[in-house]
PDB file of C-alpha atoms in Angstrom:
ATOM      1  CA  MET C  24      -2.717 -16.580 -21.008  1.00 49.00           C
ATOM      2  CA  ASP C  25      -2.196 -20.297 -21.669  1.00 47.00           C
ATOM      3  CA  GLY C  26       1.519 -19.718 -21.304  1.00 45.00           C
ATOM      4  CA  LEU C  27       1.066 -18.519 -17.503  1.00 48.00           C
ATOM      5  CA  ARG C  28      -0.615 -22.301 -16.757  1.00 51.00           C
ATOM      6  CA  MET C  29      -3.522 -20.696 -15.067  1.00 47.00           C
ATOM      7  CA  GLU C  30      -4.626 -23.577 -13.646  1.00 43.00           C
ATOM      8  CA  GLU C  31      -1.445 -23.729 -11.188  1.00 47.00           C
ATOM      9  CA  MET C  32      -1.137 -20.006 -10.581  1.00 51.00           C
ATOM     10  CA  MET C  33      -4.874 -19.126  -9.588  1.00 62.00           C
ATOM     11  CA  PRO C  34      -5.267 -20.796  -6.048  1.00 67.00           C
ATOM     12  CA  ASP C  35      -8.835 -20.722  -4.626  1.00 75.00           C
ATOM     13  CA  ILE C  36      -8.859 -17.248  -2.841  1.00 85.00           C
ATOM     14  CA  SER C  37     -10.602 -18.611  -0.134  1.00 79.00           C
ATOM     15  CA  ARG C  38      -7.393 -19.849   1.094  1.00 77.00           C
ATOM     16  CA  LEU C  39      -6.491 -16.171   1.929  1.00 80.00           C
ATOM     17  CA  ALA C  40      -9.380 -15.526   3.782  1.00 78.00           C
ATOM     18  CA  GLN C  41      -8.809 -18.538   6.051  1.00 79.00           C
ATOM     19  CA  GLN C  42      -5.078 -16.957   7.079  1.00 80.00           C
ATOM     20  CA  LEU C  43      -4.490 -13.899   9.255  1.00 78.00           C
ATOM     21  CA  VAL C  44      -2.854 -11.027   7.659  1.00 80.00           C
ATOM     22  CA  ARG C  45       0.858 -11.724   8.943  1.00 76.00           C
ATOM     23  CA  TRP C  46       1.863  -8.069   8.765  1.00 76.00           C
ATOM     24  CA  LEU C  47      -1.006  -6.950  10.943  1.00 76.00           C
ATOM     25  CA  GLY C  48      -0.159  -9.302  13.700  1.00 71.00           C
ATOM     26  CA  SER C  49       3.562  -8.005  13.586  1.00 64.00           C
ATOM     27  CA  SER C  50       5.267  -7.110  16.572  1.00 73.00           C
ATOM     28  CA  GLY C  51       7.248  -4.334  14.596  1.00 84.00           C
ATOM     29  CA  PRO C  52       8.316  -1.050  16.228  1.00 90.00           C
ATOM     30  CA  ASP C  53       5.551   1.243  17.816  1.00 93.00           C
ATOM     31  CA  CYS C  54       2.781  -1.343  16.683  1.00 92.00           C
ATOM     32  CA  ASP C  55       0.532  -0.173  19.249  1.00 93.00           C
ATOM     33  CA  ILE C  56       0.067   2.914  17.358  1.00 96.00           C
ATOM     34  CA  VAL C  57       1.617   2.368  14.000  1.00 96.00           C
ATOM     35  CA  MET C  58      -0.245  -0.416  12.070  1.00 94.00           C
ATOM     36  CA  SER C  59       1.921  -0.689   8.932  1.00 95.00           C
ATOM     37  CA  SER C  60       4.268   0.978   6.802  1.00 97.00           C
ATOM     38  CA  ARG C  61       4.033   0.848   3.165  1.00 97.00           C
ATOM     39  CA  ILE C  62       6.167   1.621  -0.145  1.00 98.00           C
ATOM     40  CA  ARG C  63       4.507   1.537  -3.226  1.00 98.00           C
ATOM     41  CA  LEU C  64       6.382   2.124  -6.697  1.00 99.00           C
ATOM     42  CA  ALA C  65       4.655   2.750 -10.151  1.00 98.00           C
ATOM     43  CA  ARG C  66       6.642   1.504 -13.109  1.00 99.00           C
ATOM     44  CA  ASN C  67       5.726   1.238 -16.779  1.00 99.00           C
ATOM     45  CA  LEU C  68       7.101  -0.648 -19.831  1.00 98.00           C
ATOM     46  CA  THR C  69       8.755   1.422 -22.432  1.00 97.00           C
ATOM     47  CA  ASP C  70       7.073  -0.194 -25.592  1.00 93.00           C
ATOM     48  CA  VAL C  71       3.458  -0.327 -24.845  1.00 96.00           C
ATOM     49  CA  PRO C  72       0.809   2.651 -24.171  1.00 97.00           C
ATOM     50  CA  PHE C  73      -0.329   3.251 -20.494  1.00 97.00           C
ATOM     51  CA  PRO C  74      -3.008   1.003 -19.592  1.00 96.00           C
ATOM     52  CA  GLY C  75      -5.563   3.856 -19.957  1.00 94.00           C
ATOM     53  CA  ARG C  76      -4.473   3.921 -23.647  1.00 95.00           C
ATOM     54  CA  ALA C  77      -3.867   0.194 -24.180  1.00 96.00           C
ATOM     55  CA  THR C  78      -6.260  -2.048 -25.860  1.00 95.00           C
ATOM     56  CA  GLU C  79      -7.521  -5.071 -24.106  1.00 94.00           C
ATOM     57  CA  SER C  80      -5.199  -7.277 -26.244  1.00 95.00           C
ATOM     58  CA  GLN C  81      -2.285  -5.076 -25.415  1.00 97.00           C
ATOM     59  CA  GLN C  82      -3.233  -5.451 -21.918  1.00 96.00           C
ATOM     60  CA  GLU C  83      -3.295  -9.336 -21.915  1.00 96.00           C
ATOM     61  CA  GLN C  84      -0.085  -9.148 -23.557  1.00 96.00           C
ATOM     62  CA  ILE C  85       1.398  -7.099 -20.580  1.00 97.00           C
ATOM     63  CA  LEU C  86       0.143  -9.619 -18.211  1.00 96.00           C
ATOM     64  CA  GLU C  87       1.706 -12.594 -20.075  1.00 96.00           C
ATOM     65  CA  ARG C  88       4.922 -10.722 -20.165  1.00 97.00           C
ATOM     66  CA  VAL C  89       4.947  -9.352 -16.669  1.00 98.00           C
ATOM     67  CA  VAL C  90       3.505 -12.092 -14.575  1.00 97.00           C
ATOM     68  CA  PRO C  91       6.250 -14.665 -15.077  1.00 97.00           C
ATOM     69  CA  GLU C  92       8.942 -12.259 -14.634  1.00 98.00           C
ATOM     70  CA  VAL C  93       7.385 -11.306 -11.091  1.00 98.00           C
ATOM     71  CA  LYS C  94       6.782 -14.903 -10.142  1.00 96.00           C
ATOM     72  CA  SER C  95      10.601 -15.709 -11.099  1.00 96.00           C
ATOM     73  CA  LEU C  96      11.697 -13.739  -8.210  1.00 97.00           C
ATOM     74  CA  LYS C  97      12.775 -15.601  -5.086  1.00 95.00           C
ATOM     75  CA  GLU C  98      10.798 -13.568  -2.861  1.00 95.00           C
ATOM     76  CA  MET C  99       7.747 -14.237  -4.587  1.00 96.00           C
ATOM     77  CA  GLU C 100       8.003 -18.138  -4.752  1.00 92.00           C
ATOM     78  CA  ASN C 101       4.942 -19.753  -4.100  1.00 90.00           C
ATOM     79  CA  ALA C 102       3.331 -16.647  -4.853  1.00 93.00           C
ATOM     80  CA  TYR C 103      -0.448 -16.166  -5.603  1.00 92.00           C
ATOM     81  CA  PHE C 104      -1.562 -14.693  -9.019  1.00 95.00           C
ATOM     82  CA  TRP C 105      -5.170 -13.871  -9.981  1.00 95.00           C
ATOM     83  CA  PRO C 106      -6.306 -12.114 -13.224  1.00 95.00           C
ATOM     84  CA  LEU C 107      -9.125  -9.744 -12.310  1.00 95.00           C
ATOM     85  CA  SER C 108     -11.519 -11.314 -14.600  1.00 93.00           C
ATOM     86  CA  SER C 109     -11.878 -14.195 -12.386  1.00 91.00           C
ATOM     87  CA  LEU C 110     -12.872 -12.689  -9.306  1.00 93.00           C
ATOM     88  CA  ASP C 111     -16.115 -11.713  -8.266  1.00 93.00           C
ATOM     89  CA  PRO C 112     -17.032  -8.644  -6.348  1.00 95.00           C
ATOM     90  CA  MET C 113     -16.702 -10.516  -2.920  1.00 94.00           C
ATOM     91  CA  ASP C 114     -13.162 -11.608  -3.958  1.00 94.00           C
ATOM     92  CA  LYS C 115     -12.200  -8.159  -4.871  1.00 96.00           C
ATOM     93  CA  ARG C 116     -13.307  -6.684  -1.823  1.00 94.00           C
ATOM     94  CA  LEU C 117     -11.354  -9.277   0.068  1.00 94.00           C
ATOM     95  CA  LEU C 118      -8.126  -8.077  -1.636  1.00 95.00           C
ATOM     96  CA  VAL C 119      -8.701  -4.531  -0.955  1.00 94.00           C
ATOM     97  CA  GLU C 120      -9.699  -5.063   2.699  1.00 91.00           C
ATOM     98  CA  ARG C 121      -6.346  -6.762   2.891  1.00 93.00           C
ATOM     99  CA  HIS C 122      -4.568  -3.852   1.375  1.00 93.00           C
ATOM    100  CA  LEU C 123      -3.459  -6.135  -1.445  1.00 96.00           C
ATOM    101  CA  ILE C 124      -5.296  -4.025  -4.300  1.00 96.00           C
ATOM    102  CA  SER C 125      -6.625  -0.773  -4.810  1.00 95.00           C
ATOM    103  CA  ARG C 126     -10.185   0.242  -5.390  1.00 93.00           C
ATOM    104  CA  GLU C 127      -9.204   1.405  -8.752  1.00 95.00           C
ATOM    105  CA  LEU C 128      -7.768  -2.284  -9.517  1.00 97.00           C
ATOM    106  CA  ALA C 129     -11.008  -3.756  -8.466  1.00 96.00           C
ATOM    107  CA  ALA C 130     -12.918  -1.815 -10.854  1.00 95.00           C
ATOM    108  CA  ARG C 131     -11.035  -3.489 -13.797  1.00 93.00           C
ATOM    109  CA  SER C 132     -11.450  -6.836 -15.150  1.00 88.00           C
ATOM    110  CA  HIS C 133      -9.853  -8.169 -18.254  1.00 90.00           C
ATOM    111  CA  GLY C 134      -6.126  -7.261 -18.820  1.00 94.00           C
ATOM    112  CA  SER C 135      -5.517  -6.539 -15.252  1.00 97.00           C
ATOM    113  CA  GLY C 136      -4.258  -8.865 -12.442  1.00 97.00           C
ATOM    114  CA  VAL C 137      -2.184  -9.084  -9.208  1.00 98.00           C
ATOM    115  CA  VAL C 138       0.448 -11.382  -7.854  1.00 97.00           C
ATOM    116  CA  VAL C 139       0.716 -11.576  -4.157  1.00 96.00           C
ATOM    117  CA  SER C 140       3.586 -13.177  -2.244  1.00 95.00           C
ATOM    118  CA  ALA C 141       2.925 -16.104   0.207  1.00 90.00           C
ATOM    119  CA  ASP C 142       2.840 -14.115   3.284  1.00 91.00           C
ATOM    120  CA  GLU C 143       1.241 -11.053   1.690  1.00 93.00           C
ATOM    121  CA  SER C 144       4.097  -8.560   2.466  1.00 95.00           C
ATOM    122  CA  ILE C 145       4.456  -7.951  -1.405  1.00 98.00           C
ATOM    123  CA  SER C 146       1.931  -7.377  -4.127  1.00 98.00           C
ATOM    124  CA  VAL C 147       2.440  -6.421  -7.548  1.00 99.00           C
ATOM    125  CA  MET C 148      -0.752  -4.820  -9.207  1.00 99.00           C
ATOM    126  CA  ILE C 149      -0.608  -5.018 -13.241  1.00 98.00           C
ATOM    127  CA  ASN C 150      -2.550  -2.709 -15.656  1.00 98.00           C
ATOM    128  CA  GLU C 151      -3.769  -0.566 -12.812  1.00 97.00           C
ATOM    129  CA  GLU C 152      -3.250   2.896 -13.436  1.00 97.00           C
ATOM    130  CA  ASP C 153       0.520   1.996 -14.359  1.00 98.00           C
ATOM    131  CA  HIS C 154       1.634  -1.326 -15.883  1.00 99.00           C
ATOM    132  CA  LEU C 155       3.128  -2.025 -12.575  1.00 98.00           C
ATOM    133  CA  ARG C 156       2.532  -0.901  -9.026  1.00 98.00           C
ATOM    134  CA  LEU C 157       4.862  -2.796  -6.733  1.00 99.00           C
ATOM    135  CA  GLN C 158       3.894  -2.697  -3.025  1.00 98.00           C
ATOM    136  CA  VAL C 159       5.667  -3.869  -0.011  1.00 98.00           C
ATOM    137  CA  ILE C 160       4.038  -3.678   3.367  1.00 97.00           C
ATOM    138  CA  LYS C 161       5.654  -4.261   6.626  1.00 95.00           C
ATOM    139  CA  GLY C 162       3.901  -4.329  10.340  1.00 94.00           C
ATOM    140  CA  GLY C 163       4.614  -1.355  12.712  1.00 95.00           C
ATOM    141  CA  PHE C 164       6.724   1.662  12.066  1.00 96.00           C
ATOM    142  CA  ASP C 165       9.206   0.083   9.680  1.00 96.00           C
ATOM    143  CA  LEU C 166       9.563   2.559   6.525  1.00 97.00           C
ATOM    144  CA  ASP C 167      13.116   1.746   6.239  1.00 96.00           C
ATOM    145  CA  HIS C 168      12.900  -1.859   5.848  1.00 96.00           C
ATOM    146  CA  ALA C 169       9.869  -1.481   3.446  1.00 97.00           C
ATOM    147  CA  TRP C 170      11.974   0.614   1.235  1.00 98.00           C
ATOM    148  CA  GLN C 171      15.041  -1.617   1.074  1.00 98.00           C
ATOM    149  CA  HIS C 172      12.820  -4.639   0.285  1.00 98.00           C
ATOM    150  CA  ALA C 173      10.885  -2.582  -2.220  1.00 98.00           C
ATOM    151  CA  ASP C 174      14.088  -1.015  -3.792  1.00 98.00           C
ATOM    152  CA  ALA C 175      15.983  -4.646  -4.189  1.00 98.00           C
ATOM    153  CA  LEU C 176      12.536  -6.033  -5.878  1.00 98.00           C
ATOM    154  CA  ASP C 177      12.585  -3.030  -8.145  1.00 98.00           C
ATOM    155  CA  SER C 178      16.109  -3.349  -9.143  1.00 98.00           C
ATOM    156  CA  GLN C 179      15.444  -7.013  -9.909  1.00 98.00           C
ATOM    157  CA  LEU C 180      12.416  -6.366 -12.084  1.00 98.00           C
ATOM    158  CA  GLY C 181      14.405  -3.507 -13.923  1.00 97.00           C
ATOM    159  CA  GLN C 182      16.877  -5.840 -15.152  1.00 97.00           C
ATOM    160  CA  ARG C 183      14.063  -8.144 -16.387  1.00 97.00           C
ATOM    161  CA  LEU C 184      11.838  -5.160 -18.054  1.00 98.00           C
ATOM    162  CA  PRO C 185      12.166  -2.155 -19.749  1.00 98.00           C
ATOM    163  CA  PHE C 186      10.865   0.285 -17.199  1.00 98.00           C
ATOM    164  CA  GLY C 187      10.375   3.889 -18.742  1.00 97.00           C
ATOM    165  CA  PHE C 188      13.011   6.429 -17.293  1.00 97.00           C
ATOM    166  CA  SER C 189      13.876   9.873 -18.125  1.00 96.00           C
ATOM    167  CA  ASN C 190      17.241  11.306 -17.288  1.00 94.00           C
ATOM    168  CA  ASN C 191      15.639  14.534 -16.491  1.00 94.00           C
ATOM    169  CA  LEU C 192      12.280  13.519 -15.101  1.00 95.00           C
ATOM    170  CA  GLY C 193      13.028  10.194 -13.555  1.00 96.00           C
ATOM    171  CA  TYR C 194      10.547   7.357 -13.696  1.00 97.00           C
ATOM    172  CA  LEU C 195       7.561   8.042 -16.318  1.00 97.00           C
ATOM    173  CA  THR C 196       3.998   7.381 -14.813  1.00 97.00           C
ATOM    174  CA  ALA C 197       0.543   7.673 -16.259  1.00 96.00           C
ATOM    175  CA  CYS C 198      -0.284  10.454 -13.979  1.00 94.00           C
ATOM    176  CA  PRO C 199       2.105  13.289 -13.591  1.00 94.00           C
ATOM    177  CA  THR C 200       2.071  13.647  -9.766  1.00 92.00           C
ATOM    178  CA  ASN C 201       3.884  10.037  -9.748  1.00 94.00           C
ATOM    179  CA  VAL C 202       6.496  11.033 -12.327  1.00 96.00           C
ATOM    180  CA  GLY C 203      10.084  11.316 -10.583  1.00 96.00           C
ATOM    181  CA  THR C 204      10.607   8.442  -8.127  1.00 97.00           C
ATOM    182  CA  GLY C 205       7.359   7.008  -8.581  1.00 97.00           C
ATOM    183  CA  MET C 206       7.255   6.350  -4.846  1.00 98.00           C
ATOM    184  CA  ARG C 207       4.290   6.701  -2.534  1.00 97.00           C
ATOM    185  CA  ALA C 208       5.183   5.907   0.944  1.00 98.00           C
ATOM    186  CA  SER C 209       2.581   5.566   3.495  1.00 97.00           C
ATOM    187  CA  VAL C 210       2.009   4.708   7.416  1.00 97.00           C
ATOM    188  CA  MET C 211      -1.290   3.751   8.932  1.00 96.00           C
ATOM    189  CA  LEU C 212      -1.739   5.063  12.354  1.00 96.00           C
ATOM    190  CA  HIS C 213      -4.435   4.468  14.955  1.00 95.00           C
ATOM    191  CA  LEU C 214      -5.294   7.876  16.601  1.00 95.00           C
ATOM    192  CA  PRO C 215      -8.189   7.385  18.769  1.00 93.00           C
ATOM    193  CA  ALA C 216      -7.031   9.601  21.616  1.00 94.00           C
ATOM    194  CA  MET C 217      -6.062  12.286  19.464  1.00 95.00           C
ATOM    195  CA  VAL C 218      -9.579  12.278  17.868  1.00 93.00           C
ATOM    196  CA  LEU C 219     -11.180  12.238  21.499  1.00 92.00           C
ATOM    197  CA  LEU C 220      -9.160  15.385  22.313  1.00 94.00           C
ATOM    198  CA  ASP C 221      -9.989  17.226  18.884  1.00 92.00           C
ATOM    199  CA  GLN C 222      -6.380  17.263  17.897  1.00 93.00           C
ATOM    200  CA  ILE C 223      -6.992  15.762  14.374  1.00 91.00           C
ATOM    201  CA  SER C 224      -7.762  19.019  12.510  1.00 89.00           C
ATOM    202  CA  PRO C 225      -4.534  20.916  13.522  1.00 91.00           C
ATOM    203  CA  THR C 226      -2.741  17.762  12.734  1.00 89.00           C
ATOM    204  CA  VAL C 227      -4.055  17.455   9.394  1.00 86.00           C
ATOM    205  CA  GLN C 228      -3.343  20.978   8.480  1.00 89.00           C
ATOM    206  CA  GLY C 229       0.454  20.831  10.064  1.00 91.00           C
ATOM    207  CA  VAL C 230       0.888  17.918   7.845  1.00 91.00           C
ATOM    208  CA  ALA C 231      -0.211  19.515   4.707  1.00 90.00           C
ATOM    209  CA  LYS C 232       2.270  22.108   5.234  1.00 90.00           C
ATOM    210  CA  VAL C 233       5.408  19.980   4.775  1.00 90.00           C
ATOM    211  CA  GLY C 234       4.071  18.394   1.814  1.00 89.00           C
ATOM    212  CA  LEU C 235       2.152  15.331   3.188  1.00 94.00           C
ATOM    213  CA  VAL C 236      -1.459  14.318   3.046  1.00 92.00           C
ATOM    214  CA  VAL C 237      -3.979  12.599   5.354  1.00 92.00           C
ATOM    215  CA  ARG C 238      -6.040  10.001   3.939  1.00 86.00           C
ATOM    216  CA  GLY C 239      -8.581   7.237   5.282  1.00 77.00           C
ATOM    217  CA  LEU C 240      -8.295   3.645   5.854  1.00 68.00           C
ATOM    218  CA  PHE C 241      -8.081   2.574   2.336  1.00 59.00           C
ATOM    219  CA  GLY C 242      -6.020   5.656   0.783  1.00 58.00           C
ATOM    220  CA  GLU C 243      -6.822   8.189  -1.526  1.00 60.00           C
ATOM    221  CA  GLY C 244     -10.718   9.045  -1.859  1.00 55.00           C
ATOM    222  CA  THR C 245     -11.458   7.306   1.326  1.00 56.00           C
ATOM    223  CA  GLU C 246     -12.815   8.917   4.965  1.00 63.00           C
ATOM    224  CA  ALA C 247     -11.061   7.959   8.324  1.00 68.00           C
ATOM    225  CA  MET C 248     -12.660   4.868   9.872  1.00 76.00           C
ATOM    226  CA  GLY C 249     -12.001   3.737  13.309  1.00 84.00           C
ATOM    227  CA  ASN C 250      -9.745   6.632  14.031  1.00 91.00           C
ATOM    228  CA  PHE C 251      -7.519   4.971  11.397  1.00 93.00           C
ATOM    229  CA  PHE C 252      -5.262   7.505   9.305  1.00 94.00           C
ATOM    230  CA  GLN C 253      -3.175   7.230   6.439  1.00 95.00           C
ATOM    231  CA  ILE C 254      -0.038   9.664   6.299  1.00 96.00           C
ATOM    232  CA  SER C 255       1.707   9.754   2.893  1.00 96.00           C
ATOM    233  CA  ASN C 256       3.680  11.820   0.657  1.00 94.00           C
ATOM    234  CA  GLN C 257       2.409  14.239  -2.375  1.00 89.00           C
ATOM    235  CA  THR C 258       5.045  14.740  -4.598  1.00 86.00           C
ATOM    236  CA  THR C 259       7.576  12.491  -5.881  1.00 90.00           C
ATOM    237  CA  LEU C 260       9.487  14.883  -8.206  1.00 90.00           C
ATOM    238  CA  GLY C 261      12.400  16.813  -7.353  1.00 88.00           C
ATOM    239  CA  GLU C 262      13.232  14.872  -4.166  1.00 90.00           C
ATOM    240  CA  SER C 263      15.131  11.567  -3.619  1.00 94.00           C
ATOM    241  CA  GLU C 264      13.589   8.600  -2.040  1.00 96.00           C
ATOM    242  CA  GLU C 265      15.900   8.880   1.118  1.00 95.00           C
ATOM    243  CA  ASP C 266      14.937  12.581   1.528  1.00 94.00           C
ATOM    244  CA  LEU C 267      11.237  11.961   1.197  1.00 95.00           C
ATOM    245  CA  LEU C 268      11.509   9.075   3.769  1.00 97.00           C
ATOM    246  CA  LEU C 269      13.394  10.999   6.160  1.00 96.00           C
ATOM    247  CA  ARG C 270      10.521  13.719   6.191  1.00 95.00           C
ATOM    248  CA  LEU C 271       7.694  11.489   6.358  1.00 97.00           C
ATOM    249  CA  SER C 272       9.458   9.412   9.378  1.00 97.00           C
ATOM    250  CA  GLY C 273      10.034  12.664  11.188  1.00 96.00           C
ATOM    251  CA  VAL C 274       6.326  13.357  11.085  1.00 96.00           C
ATOM    252  CA  ILE C 275       5.328  10.000  12.198  1.00 97.00           C
ATOM    253  CA  ARG C 276       7.622  10.219  15.084  1.00 97.00           C
ATOM    254  CA  THR C 277       5.861  13.503  16.203  1.00 96.00           C
ATOM    255  CA  LEU C 278       2.510  12.081  15.664  1.00 97.00           C
ATOM    256  CA  VAL C 279       3.128   8.795  17.668  1.00 97.00           C
ATOM    257  CA  GLN C 280       4.432  10.820  20.424  1.00 97.00           C
ATOM    258  CA  ASN C 281       1.378  13.202  20.368  1.00 97.00           C
ATOM    259  CA  GLU C 282      -0.834   9.976  20.478  1.00 97.00           C
ATOM    260  CA  ARG C 283       0.921   8.886  23.232  1.00 97.00           C
ATOM    261  CA  ASN C 284       0.731  12.066  25.334  1.00 97.00           C
ATOM    262  CA  ALA C 285      -2.696  11.970  24.443  1.00 96.00           C
ATOM    263  CA  ARG C 286      -3.488   8.779  25.816  1.00 94.00           C
ATOM    264  CA  GLN C 287      -1.899   9.580  29.035  1.00 95.00           C
ATOM    265  CA  THR C 288      -3.622  12.700  29.210  1.00 95.00           C
ATOM    266  CA  ILE C 289      -6.913  10.919  28.982  1.00 93.00           C
ATOM    267  CA  LEU C 290      -5.840   8.218  31.419  1.00 91.00           C
ATOM    268  CA  GLU C 291      -5.019  10.744  34.165  1.00 92.00           C
ATOM    269  CA  THR C 292      -7.836  13.259  33.603  1.00 92.00           C
ATOM    270  CA  GLN C 293     -10.777  11.597  32.259  1.00 87.00           C
ATOM    271  CA  PRO C 294     -10.292   7.738  32.945  1.00 86.00           C
ATOM    272  CA  LYS C 295     -14.095   7.024  32.698  1.00 85.00           C
ATOM    273  CA  ILE C 296     -13.449   7.557  29.052  1.00 82.00           C
ATOM    274  CA  PHE C 297     -11.170   4.537  28.898  1.00 78.00           C
ATOM    275  CA  TYR C 298     -13.392   2.496  31.064  1.00 84.00           C
ATOM    276  CA  ASP C 299     -16.561   3.099  28.853  1.00 85.00           C
ATOM    277  CA  LEU C 300     -14.768   2.475  25.803  1.00 81.00           C
ATOM    278  CA  VAL C 301     -13.095  -0.732  26.683  1.00 82.00           C
ATOM    279  CA  GLY C 302     -16.370  -2.016  28.331  1.00 87.00           C
ATOM    280  CA  ARG C 303     -18.383  -1.149  25.261  1.00 86.00           C
ATOM    281  CA  ALA C 304     -15.751  -3.162  23.319  1.00 81.00           C
ATOM    282  CA  PHE C 305     -15.921  -6.367  25.702  1.00 82.00           C
ATOM    283  CA  GLY C 306     -19.782  -6.134  25.437  1.00 84.00           C
ATOM    284  CA  VAL C 307     -19.432  -6.432  21.677  1.00 81.00           C
ATOM    285  CA  LEU C 308     -17.180  -9.437  21.932  1.00 72.00           C
TER     286      LEU C 308
END
C-alpha cells in the first residue's frame, strides 16, 4: 500500500467525530419525516475473484488499484481514506453510526477499506461483499438527486475500472439478489405517530406486497430503534433503475402523508400524549 501514500490518505478519524453529519442537518424535502435518501450501487472488477473468494493479497491489490481511481474524482477531492485494518472497534462503530460503512465491512480487516467524501455524502466501500459499494446519501426525501449523483459517479468509475457486466443479466455481483442494476435505493423515515396508533404492522405488510422491504435503523438484520424505519427495494433484476425509484417514491409519498395524518389525529384527539413525550424529552435534555 506504499503507492497510496498512506500518511496523506489516512486523516485522524477523530476529526469526523467532531463535525456534524451534514446530510442529517439538511433542510431537504419532507425532512420533518424523511431523514435521508440513499442510493447504493454494487460493482465488481472483471479480472479478480469476488472478495469472499479472493486471497488477502488479491484484496490488497484491489485496494491499491481502486482507491486512487476513487480519489481522482472531482467530487472526492479532499476525501478521507481508511483501511479497515487501521481502525479500532470504536472507530468502526463511528463509521457505522454515521451510515458510512456497513456492519459487514466493519467486521472485516486487512484488504478492505472505505473512501469518504469531505461532506460525508459519498462513501465507497472496498472489498465488502463486492469489490465496490458506492453510496450517495442526501438529506430529506431526495431520491432523484441521489440517483443522478450516484449514476454520474458510477459512469466515471466505469471508465477507469473494468466492471463486470452481462448483456443478459446486467451488473454481476457476489450475491444473486443484487444482480441486474446492482442498486439498493432506501429511504429512512421517522414514524412515531404511526407507531403510537399501531399502524406499522399493516404498513410493513403492504410494503412487502409491492416488492419493498422494511428494515431497522442500520439496514439489513437490524431492528427499528426510536421509531426509525428504512424502506428499500428487494429486487434488482428485470427492472430499470428509473422504474424502481418510481415505485419506491410512490410508497414513500404515501407513508409521509400517513404519518402527517397520524400526527394530526393524535394532536386533535390525544394531545396529552404529545405533551408527555415533549416533556420527557425536555427533561432528559
